[in-house]
Structure formats: structure tokens, C-alpha cells
Coordinates of C-alpha atoms and ligand atoms in Angstrom, one line a residue:
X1 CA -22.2 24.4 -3.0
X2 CA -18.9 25.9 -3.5
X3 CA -17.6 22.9 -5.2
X4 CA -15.0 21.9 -2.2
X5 CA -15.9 18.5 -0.7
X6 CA -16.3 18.7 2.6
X7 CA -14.8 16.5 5.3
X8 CA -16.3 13.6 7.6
X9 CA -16.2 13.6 11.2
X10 CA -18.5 13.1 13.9
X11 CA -21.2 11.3 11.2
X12 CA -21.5 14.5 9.7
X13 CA -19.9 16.4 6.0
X14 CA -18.5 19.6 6.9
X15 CA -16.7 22.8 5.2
X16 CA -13.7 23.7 7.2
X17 CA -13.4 26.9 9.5
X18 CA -9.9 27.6 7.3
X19 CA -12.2 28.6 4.2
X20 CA -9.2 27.2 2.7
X21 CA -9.2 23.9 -0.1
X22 CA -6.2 22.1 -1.6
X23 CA -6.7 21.6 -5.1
X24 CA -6.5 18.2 -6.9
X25 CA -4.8 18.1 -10.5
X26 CA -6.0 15.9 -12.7
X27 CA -2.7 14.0 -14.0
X28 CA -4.0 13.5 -17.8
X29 CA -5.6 17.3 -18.1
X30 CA -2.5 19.0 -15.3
X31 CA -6.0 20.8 -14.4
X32 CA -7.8 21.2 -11.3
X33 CA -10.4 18.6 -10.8
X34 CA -11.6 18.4 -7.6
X35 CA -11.0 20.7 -4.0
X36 CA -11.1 19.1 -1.1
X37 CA -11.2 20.9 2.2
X38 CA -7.9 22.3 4.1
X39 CA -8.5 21.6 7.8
X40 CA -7.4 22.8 10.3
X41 CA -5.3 21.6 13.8
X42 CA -8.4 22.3 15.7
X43 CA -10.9 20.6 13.5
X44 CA -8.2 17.6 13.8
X45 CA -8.0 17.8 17.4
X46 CA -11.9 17.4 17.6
X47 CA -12.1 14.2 15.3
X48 CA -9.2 12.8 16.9
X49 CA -11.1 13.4 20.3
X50 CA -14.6 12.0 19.1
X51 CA -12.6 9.1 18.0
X52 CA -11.3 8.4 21.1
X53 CA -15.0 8.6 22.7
X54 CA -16.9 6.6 19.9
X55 CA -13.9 3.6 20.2
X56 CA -14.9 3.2 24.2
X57 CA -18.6 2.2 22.9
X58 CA -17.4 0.5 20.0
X59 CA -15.0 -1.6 21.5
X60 CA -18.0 -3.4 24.1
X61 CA -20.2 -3.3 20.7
X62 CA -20.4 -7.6 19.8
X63 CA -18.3 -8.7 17.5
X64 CA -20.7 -10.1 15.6
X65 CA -22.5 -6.7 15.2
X66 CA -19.4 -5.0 14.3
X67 CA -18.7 -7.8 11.4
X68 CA -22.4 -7.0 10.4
X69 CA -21.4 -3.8 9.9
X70 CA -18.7 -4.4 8.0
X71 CA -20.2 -6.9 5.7
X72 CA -23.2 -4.4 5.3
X73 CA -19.9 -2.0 4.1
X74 CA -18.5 -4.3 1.8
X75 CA -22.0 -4.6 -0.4
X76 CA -22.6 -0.7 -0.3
X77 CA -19.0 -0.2 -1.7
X78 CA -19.2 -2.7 -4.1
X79 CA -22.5 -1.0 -5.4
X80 CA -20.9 2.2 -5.6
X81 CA -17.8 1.0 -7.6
X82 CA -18.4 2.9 -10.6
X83 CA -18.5 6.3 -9.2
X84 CA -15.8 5.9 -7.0
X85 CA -13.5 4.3 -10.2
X86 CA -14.3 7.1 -12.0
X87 CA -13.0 9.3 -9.1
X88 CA -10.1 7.1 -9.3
X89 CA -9.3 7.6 -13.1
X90 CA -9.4 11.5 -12.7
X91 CA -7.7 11.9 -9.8
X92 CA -4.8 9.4 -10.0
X93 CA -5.3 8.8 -13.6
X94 CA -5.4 5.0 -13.0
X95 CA -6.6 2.5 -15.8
X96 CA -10.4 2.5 -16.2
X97 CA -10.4 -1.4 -15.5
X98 CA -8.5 -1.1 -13.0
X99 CA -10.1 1.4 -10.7
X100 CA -13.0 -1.1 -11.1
X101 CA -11.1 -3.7 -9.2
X102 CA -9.5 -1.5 -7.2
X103 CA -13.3 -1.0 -5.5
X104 CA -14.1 -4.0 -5.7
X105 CA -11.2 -5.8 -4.2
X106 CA -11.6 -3.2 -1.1
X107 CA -15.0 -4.7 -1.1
X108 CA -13.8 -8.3 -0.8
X109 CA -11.0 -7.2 1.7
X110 CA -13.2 -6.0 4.1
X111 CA -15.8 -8.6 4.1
X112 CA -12.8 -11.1 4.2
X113 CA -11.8 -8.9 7.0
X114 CA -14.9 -9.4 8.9
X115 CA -14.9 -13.5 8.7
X116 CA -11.0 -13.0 10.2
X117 CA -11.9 -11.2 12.8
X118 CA -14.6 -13.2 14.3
X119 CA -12.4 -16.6 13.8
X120 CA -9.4 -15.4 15.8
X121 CA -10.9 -12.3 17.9
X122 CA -13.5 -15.0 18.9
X123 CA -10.8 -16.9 20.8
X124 CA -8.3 -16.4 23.4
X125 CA -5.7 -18.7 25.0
X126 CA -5.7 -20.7 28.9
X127 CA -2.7 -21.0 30.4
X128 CA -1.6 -23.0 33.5
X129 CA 1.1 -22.4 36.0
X130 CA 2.9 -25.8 36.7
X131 CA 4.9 -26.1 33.5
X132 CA 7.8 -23.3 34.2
X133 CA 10.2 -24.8 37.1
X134 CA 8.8 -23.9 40.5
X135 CA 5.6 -23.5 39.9
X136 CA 2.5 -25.6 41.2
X137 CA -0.9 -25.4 39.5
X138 CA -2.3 -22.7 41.2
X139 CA -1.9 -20.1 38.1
X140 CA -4.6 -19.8 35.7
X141 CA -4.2 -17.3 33.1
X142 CA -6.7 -16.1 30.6
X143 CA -5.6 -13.9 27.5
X144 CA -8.0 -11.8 25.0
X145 CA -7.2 -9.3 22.6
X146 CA -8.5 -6.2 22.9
X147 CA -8.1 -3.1 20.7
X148 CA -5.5 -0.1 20.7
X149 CA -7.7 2.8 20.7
X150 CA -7.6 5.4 17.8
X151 CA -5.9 4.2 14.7
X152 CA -4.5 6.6 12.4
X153 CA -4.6 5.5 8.3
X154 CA -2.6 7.3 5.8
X155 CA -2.5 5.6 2.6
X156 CA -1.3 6.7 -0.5
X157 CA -2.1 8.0 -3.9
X158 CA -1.5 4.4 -6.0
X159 CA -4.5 3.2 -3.8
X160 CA -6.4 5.8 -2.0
X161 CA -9.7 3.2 -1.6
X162 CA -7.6 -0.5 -0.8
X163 CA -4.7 0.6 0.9
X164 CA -7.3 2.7 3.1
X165 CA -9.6 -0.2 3.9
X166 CA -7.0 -2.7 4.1
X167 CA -5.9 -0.3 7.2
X168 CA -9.9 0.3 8.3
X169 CA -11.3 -3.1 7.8
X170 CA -8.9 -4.6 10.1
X171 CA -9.1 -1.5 12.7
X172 CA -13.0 -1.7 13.0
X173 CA -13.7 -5.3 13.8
X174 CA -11.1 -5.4 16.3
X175 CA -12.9 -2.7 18.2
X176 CA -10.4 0.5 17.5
X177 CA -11.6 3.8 15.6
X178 CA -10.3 5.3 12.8
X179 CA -8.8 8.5 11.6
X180 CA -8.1 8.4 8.0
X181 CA -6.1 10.9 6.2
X182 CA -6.2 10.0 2.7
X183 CA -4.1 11.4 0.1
X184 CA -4.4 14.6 -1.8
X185 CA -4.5 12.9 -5.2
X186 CA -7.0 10.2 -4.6
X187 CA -8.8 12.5 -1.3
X188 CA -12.2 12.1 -3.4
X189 CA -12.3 8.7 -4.1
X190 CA -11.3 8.3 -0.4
X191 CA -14.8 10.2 1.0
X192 CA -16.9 8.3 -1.5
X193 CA -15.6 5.6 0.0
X194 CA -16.1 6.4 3.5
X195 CA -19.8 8.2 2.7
X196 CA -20.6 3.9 2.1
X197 CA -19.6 3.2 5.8
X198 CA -21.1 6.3 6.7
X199 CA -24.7 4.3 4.6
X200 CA -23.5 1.2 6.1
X201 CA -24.3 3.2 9.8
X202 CA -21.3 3.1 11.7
X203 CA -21.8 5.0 14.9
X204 CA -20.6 8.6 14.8
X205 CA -17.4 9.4 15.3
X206 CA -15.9 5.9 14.9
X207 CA -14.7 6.9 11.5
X208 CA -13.6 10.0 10.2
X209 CA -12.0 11.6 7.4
X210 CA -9.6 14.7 7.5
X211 CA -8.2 16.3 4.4
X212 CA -5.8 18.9 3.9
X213 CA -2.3 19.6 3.7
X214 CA 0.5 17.8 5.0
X215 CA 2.4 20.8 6.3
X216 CA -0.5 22.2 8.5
X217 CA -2.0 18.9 10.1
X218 CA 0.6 15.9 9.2
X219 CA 2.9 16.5 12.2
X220 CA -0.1 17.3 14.3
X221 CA -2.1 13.8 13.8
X222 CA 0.8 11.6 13.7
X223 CA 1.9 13.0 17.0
X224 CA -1.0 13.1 18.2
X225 CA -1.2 12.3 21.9
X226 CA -4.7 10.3 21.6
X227 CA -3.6 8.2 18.5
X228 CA -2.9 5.1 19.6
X229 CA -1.6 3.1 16.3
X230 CA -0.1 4.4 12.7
X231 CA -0.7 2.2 9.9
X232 CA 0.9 4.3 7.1
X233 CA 1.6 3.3 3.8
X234 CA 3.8 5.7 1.1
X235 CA 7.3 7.4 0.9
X236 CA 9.8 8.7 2.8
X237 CA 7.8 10.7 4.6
X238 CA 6.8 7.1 6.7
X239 CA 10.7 7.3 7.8
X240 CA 9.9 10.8 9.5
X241 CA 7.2 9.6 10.9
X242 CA 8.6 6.9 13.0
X243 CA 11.0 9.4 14.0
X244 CA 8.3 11.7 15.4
X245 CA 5.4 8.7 16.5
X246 CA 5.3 8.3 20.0
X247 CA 5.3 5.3 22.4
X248 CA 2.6 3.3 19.7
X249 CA 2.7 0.0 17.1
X250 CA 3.5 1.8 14.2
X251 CA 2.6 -0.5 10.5
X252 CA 4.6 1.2 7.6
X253 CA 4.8 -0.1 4.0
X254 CA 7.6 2.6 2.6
X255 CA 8.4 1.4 -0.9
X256 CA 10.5 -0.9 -2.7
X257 CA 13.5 -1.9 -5.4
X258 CA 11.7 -5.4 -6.2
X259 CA 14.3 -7.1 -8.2
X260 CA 13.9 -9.8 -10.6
X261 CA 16.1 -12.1 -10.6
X262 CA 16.5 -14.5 -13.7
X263 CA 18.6 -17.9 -14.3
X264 CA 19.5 -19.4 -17.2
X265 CA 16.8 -22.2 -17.0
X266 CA 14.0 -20.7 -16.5
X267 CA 10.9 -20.4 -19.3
X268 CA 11.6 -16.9 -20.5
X269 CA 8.9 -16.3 -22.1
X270 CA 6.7 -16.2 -18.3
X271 CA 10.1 -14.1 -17.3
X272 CA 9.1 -11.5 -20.1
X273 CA 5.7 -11.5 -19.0
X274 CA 6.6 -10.8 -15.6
X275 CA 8.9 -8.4 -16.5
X276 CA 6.2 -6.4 -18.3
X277 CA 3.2 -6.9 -16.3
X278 CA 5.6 -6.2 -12.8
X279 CA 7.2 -3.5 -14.3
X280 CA 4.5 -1.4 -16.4
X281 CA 0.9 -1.8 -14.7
X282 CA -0.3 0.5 -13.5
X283 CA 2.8 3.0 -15.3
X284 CA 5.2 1.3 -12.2
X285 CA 3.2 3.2 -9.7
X286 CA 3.5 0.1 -7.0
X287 CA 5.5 -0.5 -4.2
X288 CA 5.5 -4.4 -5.6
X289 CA 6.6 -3.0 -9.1
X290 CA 9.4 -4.9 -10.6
X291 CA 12.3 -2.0 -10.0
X292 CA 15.2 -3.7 -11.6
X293 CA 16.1 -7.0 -14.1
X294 CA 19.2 -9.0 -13.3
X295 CA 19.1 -11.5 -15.5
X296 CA 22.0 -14.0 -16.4
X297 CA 23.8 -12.3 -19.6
X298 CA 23.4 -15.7 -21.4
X299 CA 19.9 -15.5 -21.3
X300 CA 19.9 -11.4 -21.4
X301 CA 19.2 -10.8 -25.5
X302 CA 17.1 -13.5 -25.4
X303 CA 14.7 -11.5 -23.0
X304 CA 15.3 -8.2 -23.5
X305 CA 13.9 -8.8 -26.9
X306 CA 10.8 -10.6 -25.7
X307 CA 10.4 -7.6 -23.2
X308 CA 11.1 -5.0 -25.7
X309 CA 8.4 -7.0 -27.9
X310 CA 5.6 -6.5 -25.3
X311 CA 7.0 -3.2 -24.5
X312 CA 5.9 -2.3 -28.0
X313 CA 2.5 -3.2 -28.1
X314 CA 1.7 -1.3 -24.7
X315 CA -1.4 1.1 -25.1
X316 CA 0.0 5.2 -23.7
X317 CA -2.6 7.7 -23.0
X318 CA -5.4 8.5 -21.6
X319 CA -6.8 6.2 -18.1
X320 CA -10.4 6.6 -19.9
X321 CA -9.2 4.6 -22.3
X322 CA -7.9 1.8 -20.3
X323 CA -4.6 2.5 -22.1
X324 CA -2.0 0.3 -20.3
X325 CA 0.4 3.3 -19.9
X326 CA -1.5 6.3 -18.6
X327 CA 0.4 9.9 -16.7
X328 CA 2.4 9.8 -13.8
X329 CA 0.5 11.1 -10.5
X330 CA 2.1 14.9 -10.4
X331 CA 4.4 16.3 -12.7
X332 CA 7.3 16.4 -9.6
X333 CA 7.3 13.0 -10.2
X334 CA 7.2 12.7 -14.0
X335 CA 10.3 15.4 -13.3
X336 CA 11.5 12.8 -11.0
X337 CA 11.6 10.0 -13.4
X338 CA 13.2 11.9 -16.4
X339 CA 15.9 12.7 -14.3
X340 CA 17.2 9.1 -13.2
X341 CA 16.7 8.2 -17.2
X342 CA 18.9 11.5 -18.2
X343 CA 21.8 10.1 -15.1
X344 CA 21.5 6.5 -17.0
X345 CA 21.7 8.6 -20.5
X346 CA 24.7 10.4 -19.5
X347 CA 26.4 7.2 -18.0
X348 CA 25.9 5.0 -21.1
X349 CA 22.8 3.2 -20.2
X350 CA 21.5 1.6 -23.9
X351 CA 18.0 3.0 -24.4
X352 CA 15.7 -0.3 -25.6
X353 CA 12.9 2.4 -26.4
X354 CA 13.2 6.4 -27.2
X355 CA 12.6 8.4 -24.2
X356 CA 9.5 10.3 -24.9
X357 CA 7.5 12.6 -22.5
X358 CA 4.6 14.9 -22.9
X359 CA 3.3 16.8 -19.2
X360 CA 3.1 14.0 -17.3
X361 CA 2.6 11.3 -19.4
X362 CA 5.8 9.1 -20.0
X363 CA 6.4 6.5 -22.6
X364 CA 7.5 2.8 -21.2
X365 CA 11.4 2.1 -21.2
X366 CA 13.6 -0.2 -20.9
X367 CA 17.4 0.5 -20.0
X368 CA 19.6 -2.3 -20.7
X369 CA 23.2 -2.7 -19.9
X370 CA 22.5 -0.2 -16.0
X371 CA 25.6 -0.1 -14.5
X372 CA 26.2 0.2 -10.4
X373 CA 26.7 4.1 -10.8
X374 CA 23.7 5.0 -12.2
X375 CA 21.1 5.8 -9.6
X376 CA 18.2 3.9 -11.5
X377 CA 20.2 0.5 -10.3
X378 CA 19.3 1.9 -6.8
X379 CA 16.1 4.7 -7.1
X380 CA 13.1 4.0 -7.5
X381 CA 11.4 5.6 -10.2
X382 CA 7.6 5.0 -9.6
X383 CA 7.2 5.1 -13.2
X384 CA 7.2 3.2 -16.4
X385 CA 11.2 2.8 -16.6
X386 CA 12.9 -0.1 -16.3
X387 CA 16.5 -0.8 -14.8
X388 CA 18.6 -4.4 -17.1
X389 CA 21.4 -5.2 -15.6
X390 CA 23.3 -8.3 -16.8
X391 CA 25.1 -10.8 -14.3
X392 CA 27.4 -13.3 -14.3
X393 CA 26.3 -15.4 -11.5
X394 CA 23.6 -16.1 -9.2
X395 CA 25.8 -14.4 -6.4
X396 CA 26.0 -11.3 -8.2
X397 CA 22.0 -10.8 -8.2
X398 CA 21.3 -11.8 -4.6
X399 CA 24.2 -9.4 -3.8
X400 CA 22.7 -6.2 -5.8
X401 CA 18.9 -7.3 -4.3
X402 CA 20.4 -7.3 -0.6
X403 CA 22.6 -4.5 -1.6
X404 CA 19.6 -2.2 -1.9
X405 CA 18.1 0.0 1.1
X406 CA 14.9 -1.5 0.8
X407 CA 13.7 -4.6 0.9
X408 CA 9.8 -5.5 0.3
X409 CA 9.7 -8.4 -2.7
X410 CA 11.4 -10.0 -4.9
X411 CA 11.3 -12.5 -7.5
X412 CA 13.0 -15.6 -8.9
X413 CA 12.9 -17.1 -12.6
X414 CA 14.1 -20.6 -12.9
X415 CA 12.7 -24.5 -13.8
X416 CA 14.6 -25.6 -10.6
X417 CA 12.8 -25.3 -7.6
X418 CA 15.7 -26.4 -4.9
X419 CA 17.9 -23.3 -6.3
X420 CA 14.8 -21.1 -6.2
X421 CA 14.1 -21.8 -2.3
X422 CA 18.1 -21.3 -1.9
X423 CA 18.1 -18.1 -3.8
X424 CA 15.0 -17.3 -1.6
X425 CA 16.5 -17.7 1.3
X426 CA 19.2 -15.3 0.5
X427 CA 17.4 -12.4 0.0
X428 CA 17.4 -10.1 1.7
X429 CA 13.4 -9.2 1.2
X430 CA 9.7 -9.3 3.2
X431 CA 8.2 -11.7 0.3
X432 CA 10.0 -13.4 -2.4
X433 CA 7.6 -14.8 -5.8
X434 CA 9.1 -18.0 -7.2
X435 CA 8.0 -17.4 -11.4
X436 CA 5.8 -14.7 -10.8
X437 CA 6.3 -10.9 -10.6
X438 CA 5.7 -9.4 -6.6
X439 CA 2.1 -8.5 -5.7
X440 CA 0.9 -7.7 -2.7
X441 CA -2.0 -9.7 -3.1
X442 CA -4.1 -11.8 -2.3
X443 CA -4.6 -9.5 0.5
X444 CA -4.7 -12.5 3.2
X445 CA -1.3 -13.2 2.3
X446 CA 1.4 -11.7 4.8
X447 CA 3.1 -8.4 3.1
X448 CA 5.8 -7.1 5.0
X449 CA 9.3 -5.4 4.1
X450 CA 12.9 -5.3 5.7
X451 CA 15.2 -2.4 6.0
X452 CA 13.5 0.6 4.8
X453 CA 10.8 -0.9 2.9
X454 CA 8.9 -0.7 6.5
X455 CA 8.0 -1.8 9.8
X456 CA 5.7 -5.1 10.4
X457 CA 3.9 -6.7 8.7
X458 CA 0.5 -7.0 6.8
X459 CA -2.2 -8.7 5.0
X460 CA -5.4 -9.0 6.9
X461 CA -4.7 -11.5 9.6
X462 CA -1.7 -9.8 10.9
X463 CA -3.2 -5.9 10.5
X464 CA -6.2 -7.2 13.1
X465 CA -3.6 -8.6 15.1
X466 CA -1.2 -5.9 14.8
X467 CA -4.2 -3.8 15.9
X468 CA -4.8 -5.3 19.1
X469 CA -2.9 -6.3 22.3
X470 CA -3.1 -9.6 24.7
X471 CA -4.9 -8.9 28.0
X472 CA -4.0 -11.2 30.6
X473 CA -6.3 -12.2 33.4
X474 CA -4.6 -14.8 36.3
X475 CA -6.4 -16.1 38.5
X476 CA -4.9 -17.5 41.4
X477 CA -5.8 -20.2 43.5
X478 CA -5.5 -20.8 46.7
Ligands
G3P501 O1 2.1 0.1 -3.9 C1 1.3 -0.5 -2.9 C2 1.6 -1.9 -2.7 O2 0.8 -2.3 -1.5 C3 1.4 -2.8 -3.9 O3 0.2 -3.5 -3.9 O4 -1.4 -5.1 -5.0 O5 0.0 -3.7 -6.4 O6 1.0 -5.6 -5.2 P1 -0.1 -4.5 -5.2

């Protein structure tokens, strides 16, 4: 056709009435790669609409059957990784391997998903009167959970196909629809994905998929009077949103300053690792990066040149090539990230690495010696730069980590496992990792942030419960 791809709602692909597309640059080439459609309010209004109406069906639809469904999902994605990977490397520029596992992990979660849901949405609770003061037994109450209605997904570019089904999965089998607004960079990968529910044969309506841009239908589905539930993972922008939402469970996963905090004692050669792998995959393009080293100065050298080591023998360049170090998503953010490392260059940050950039591709670097005025000890770059700061105490990390606006993860280096707990304790964070850089994963696992790292939490038990409400029934005797 016209080369735009079209949008999903109501079981069908269509072009938008707007004739208008929103281009998507491929990071590595700064070309166009892909259009997807712009749509407009009114084609929002209708697939928010035909959600409502295909969730009243859905939700008396067996749970079993829906689990089916889901399972039936799960396979057809998992068949379809390689397409949709390859979506993934052009759009967001992400590692070869790693698109792979990006698919196939979203395959895992939503079959994972699927056995959750029929465990604890296949059983409710009985209560009985005569154990608050006053009462006799003459009370019997009978609680369910039953869904929400419409649930809105907006995940973002670093994982347009997991962070979408992580928010679908769980919306499905507990008996909601879903409204999915995926992101510009990563909107492709994001319909391939939804064309294998739409082959797993959903019922129409019960998912769609709306592209375009943020300043013409953002405000208008977020506020959306028939949206019943926000699960929104990303920037700022989630702040704004929670603002706006109305009277609804909002899930929001904003971002993160994930310290690393390491003690004298601890094996620094797993630190180092840690440091590397947390810091670098995936360029530093994850909530759960590690965002800034505070390690005890009398270990500092010592791991700074085991980091700097590793550092070295990163692979830069293209995502086809599974190069470890691939371009940042847009070239806003590549600008973004140069300018925190020319603020630490100008307030006498020492430069482990020489800062090299070309278009959006930036080489991996490690600061040492970051100071408290430099906004790298606070920002968060998204990319592959890494805040050292030396401290002189345990006190002195916990107190930059809780110091910080956000608070997702953390992590803790040491050999003594009653400090570690302590020093968990303290912080200030959703999730804490003793010896081992934050992850999200594995996705059963609660995730959750404090402060403005986000509201709630997730992982796939508490999404389907987050995604539902107790119904109460009481019967009274006479
Ligand atoms: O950045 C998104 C966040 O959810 C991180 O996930 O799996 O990289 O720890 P993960």
C-alpha cells in the first residue's frame, strides 16, 4: 500500500481518516524506517468505545477460555520472534540477541500470566460476622475479584513488545480490555505483536492498538472518561499523567537513579561485572540501569580499573551486529546525554574513557571522581555514561541513594550478609539486589518504585491484582 502501517481496532487494520503518519527514525541510519498511522481523537474515541463493549462479553467469558487464549498467544509470538526482533533492532536499535529475548520473554510472561490468573482469580475469600465485637454469626460475606473495565497500556521505547504484554497479559485474563498505545520508536514491533493475538483470535474489540502522536491523542486517552485503569511505563510524562487521570488505579514505572553501592569487603571482581553489565546493556537504556557507583574510596582504584578493563573490550556500533554498545533511541537524547558529560567536564569530573560521539551513537564512559554539583550525580542519562563517586562511609552512600528523587532499585556489594540486609533496609528504593546489578526481572518478581520512580507496584501477580477490584456479596441470615 502506501507504506504506513495501519492501526488495530475493532479486529480489523485500518489507515486513519487524518491521511496523516508519524515517521519512525531508524537510530543507527537517523533515517526514516517505518510510518505508522497518526490517528485521530475520533478514531480514539471509537476504539476506546468498542473496548468498553467487547470487555462486558469478555469479562463473563470462562477463565479458563480466556487463559486458552492467552496461552494460544504466547506460542504465536514466540513463532514470530524473528520478525518482530528485527523490527526491534531498526526501530530502537536494540542488540540483535537481545530483541530475540525480548520476544521471547513476552512469550513466557504471558503464558506465566495465564497460570497466575487461574490460581488466584480462581478463588475468592468467606468471611463470617461474629469475630468483630458485637456481632453474632449471621454475616456471611463472599468476595471475588472482578475486573476494571478498559485498561489503557503505554509502554515505552526500551521495550515496546514486554513492557506492553507485561501490561496486556495481566489485563486480559482478569477479564478487562485493552487499549494500547505503544511508542513511536518501537510502534511496529508493537502491531506485530498485537497481529499474534489478533491470530490467537481474541474477540474484536477486546484489544486495540492506536498510534500516533502524543500531542493530538495523549491527553485525550489518558483522560478518557471510559478508561478505567493506566498502566504506564516511561518518563516524565507518567508525572503529568497522574496529574490529569481521573478517579482510576493508575500503575506507573517512571524511571530511576539505581545506585550501586559498594563496601570494602565485597568480591570486586562480581562488583565490576555488575557495574558493567547494569550500567552498559542495552547502551543504559533501562529504568533498572545502574545510574551511579558509590563505592568506598579504599576499594575505588581497585574497581574503577577492573570496570575501565571491561569498559574497553565493549563492542560500539551497529544493533545488527549484536555490538554491546549500539545508538541512543533519538538524537534529543544522544543531545541529552552529551550535555550532562559536558556539566561533569566543566566541573572537573576525571574522564576514565574519551568522550566520543557520532549522530546518535555514543561511546561507553566512565566518570570518576562526580561530585554533588554535577547533575550526572542526580540525572539520569539513559545512556552509556556512568556517574563514580567515592565515599567515605556506608552512611554517605545510603544518604546520596535516598537523597535522589527517584527511587526504583538499588544494589549492595559486600561478603557480609547482616550489613547488606541493614543497608537494605535503609534505602530508600522499591527493590534492592544484594551482589547483583537491579533487574526487573524475573517478571513474577514484585517491581515497584518510591518517590517518583512511580505508583504501585508490578510483576505479574500484583498487575492482575492491581487490575481487578474485591466484590463483596453478604448474605444475611436471619
Ligand atoms: O526500563 C524498563 C524496566 O522495566 C527495566 O527492565 O528487565 O531491564 O530490568 P529490566
Amino acid at each position: 500500500g502506501d507504506g504506513v502501517f495501519r492501526y488495530y481496532s475493532d479486529g480489523e487494520w485500518k489507515a486513519s481518516a487524518s491521511g496523516k503518519s508519524v515517521p519512525i527514525i531508524n537510530p543507527t541510519t537517523r533515517s526514516t524506517h517505518f510510518k505508522v498511522q497518526a490517528c485521530t481523537q475520533e478514531e480514539v474515541n471509537k476504539i476506546v468505545e468498542s473496548a468498553r463493549a467487547a470487555q462486558k462479553l469478555w469479562a463473563k467469558t470462562p477463565l479458563w477460555k480466556r487463559a486458552e487464549l492467552l496461552h494460544r498467544a504466547a506460542a504465536i509470538l514466540k513463532e514470530h520472534k524473528a520478525p518482530i526482533a528485527e523490527c526491534l533492532v531498526k526501530e530502537i536499535a536494540k542488540p540483535a540477541k537481545d530483541a530475540v529475548t525480548e520476544v521471547v520473554r513476552s512469550g513466557d510472561l504471558i503464558s506465566y500470566c495465564a497460570e497466575e490468573g487461574v490460581r488466584i482469580l480462581g478463588e475468592g475469600k468467606f468471611l463470617v460476622s461474629d469475630s468483630f465485637p458485637g456481632n453474632e454469626r449471621t454475616k456471611y460475606c463472599l468476595t471475588s475479584k472482578i475486573p476494571l473495565g478498559v485498561v489503557l497500556a503505554i509502554p515505552p521505547f526500551n521495550y515496546p513488545v514486554n513492557l506492553a504484554v507485561s501490561k496486556i497479559a495481566p489485563a486480559l485474563i482478569a477479564g478487562n480490555s485493552i487499549v494500547l498505545k505503544p511508542p513511536t520508536q518501537g510502534a511496529v514491533a508493537a502491531l506485530h505483536m498485537v497481529h499474534c493475538f489478533h491470530l490467537a483470535g481474541f474477540p474484536r474489540g477486546l484489544i486495540s492498538c492506536v498510534t500516533g502522536k502524543g500531542s493530538e491523542i495523549g491527553d485525550f486517552l489518558t483522560m478518557h472518561p471510559s478508561v478505567s485503569c493506566i498502566s504506564f511505563t516511561g518518563g516524565d510524562t507518567g508525572i503529568a499523567i497522574s496529574k490529569k487521570a481521573g478517579m482510576i488505579p493508575l500503575q506507573m514505572e517512571l524511571g530511576g537513579k539505581d545506585a550501586c553501592i559498594i563496601l570494602e569487603d565485597a568480591d570486586i571482581d562480581l562488583a565490576a561485572a555488575n557495574v558493567v553489565k547494569g550500567g552498559f546493556s542495552y547502551s543504559g537504556q533501562r529504568c533498572t540501569a545502574v545510574k551511579v557507583v558509590l563505592v568506598m574510596e579504599s576499594v575505588a582504584d581497585k574497581l574503577v580499573e577492573k570496570v575501565n578493563a571491561k569498559v574497553q573490550k565493549l563492542t560500539i556500533g551497529a544493533p545488527e551486529d549484536d555490538c554491546d554498545i549500539t545508538p541512543v533511541v533519538t538524537e534529543s537524547s544522544a543531545n541529552f546525554i552529551e550535555g550532562l558529560v559536558m556539566d561533569a567536564k566543566q566541573k572537573g569530573a576525571t574522564f576514565c574513557q574519551e568522550y566520543r560521539r557520532e549522530g546518535n551513537l555514543i561511546w561507553p564512559l566512565l566518570l570518576d571522581h562526580v561530585q554533588p554539583d554535577m547533575r550526572i550525580a542526580w540525572e539520569e542519562p539513559f545512556g552509556p555514561v556512568l556517574p563514580v563517586i567515592r565515599i567515605n562511609s556506608v552512611e554517605e552512600g545510603i544518604h546520596h541513594c535516598n537523597a535522589s528523587n527517584f527511587g526504583l532499585q538499588g544494589c549492595i556489594f559486600t561478603r557480609d550478609i547482616n550489613k547488606a540486609i541493614l543497608i537494605s533496609d535503609a534505602m530508600e528504593t522499591g527493590t534492592v539486589q544484594i551482589n547483583s546489578a537491579p533487574a526487573r526481572g524475573p517478571d513474577h518478581f514484585p517491581f515497584q518504585g518510591v518517590k517518583d520512580s512511580g505508583i504501585g507496584s508490578q510483576g505479574i501477580t500484583n498487575s492482575i491484582n492491581m487490575m481487578t477490584k474485591i466484590k463483596s456479596t453478604v448474605i444475611n441470615l436471619p
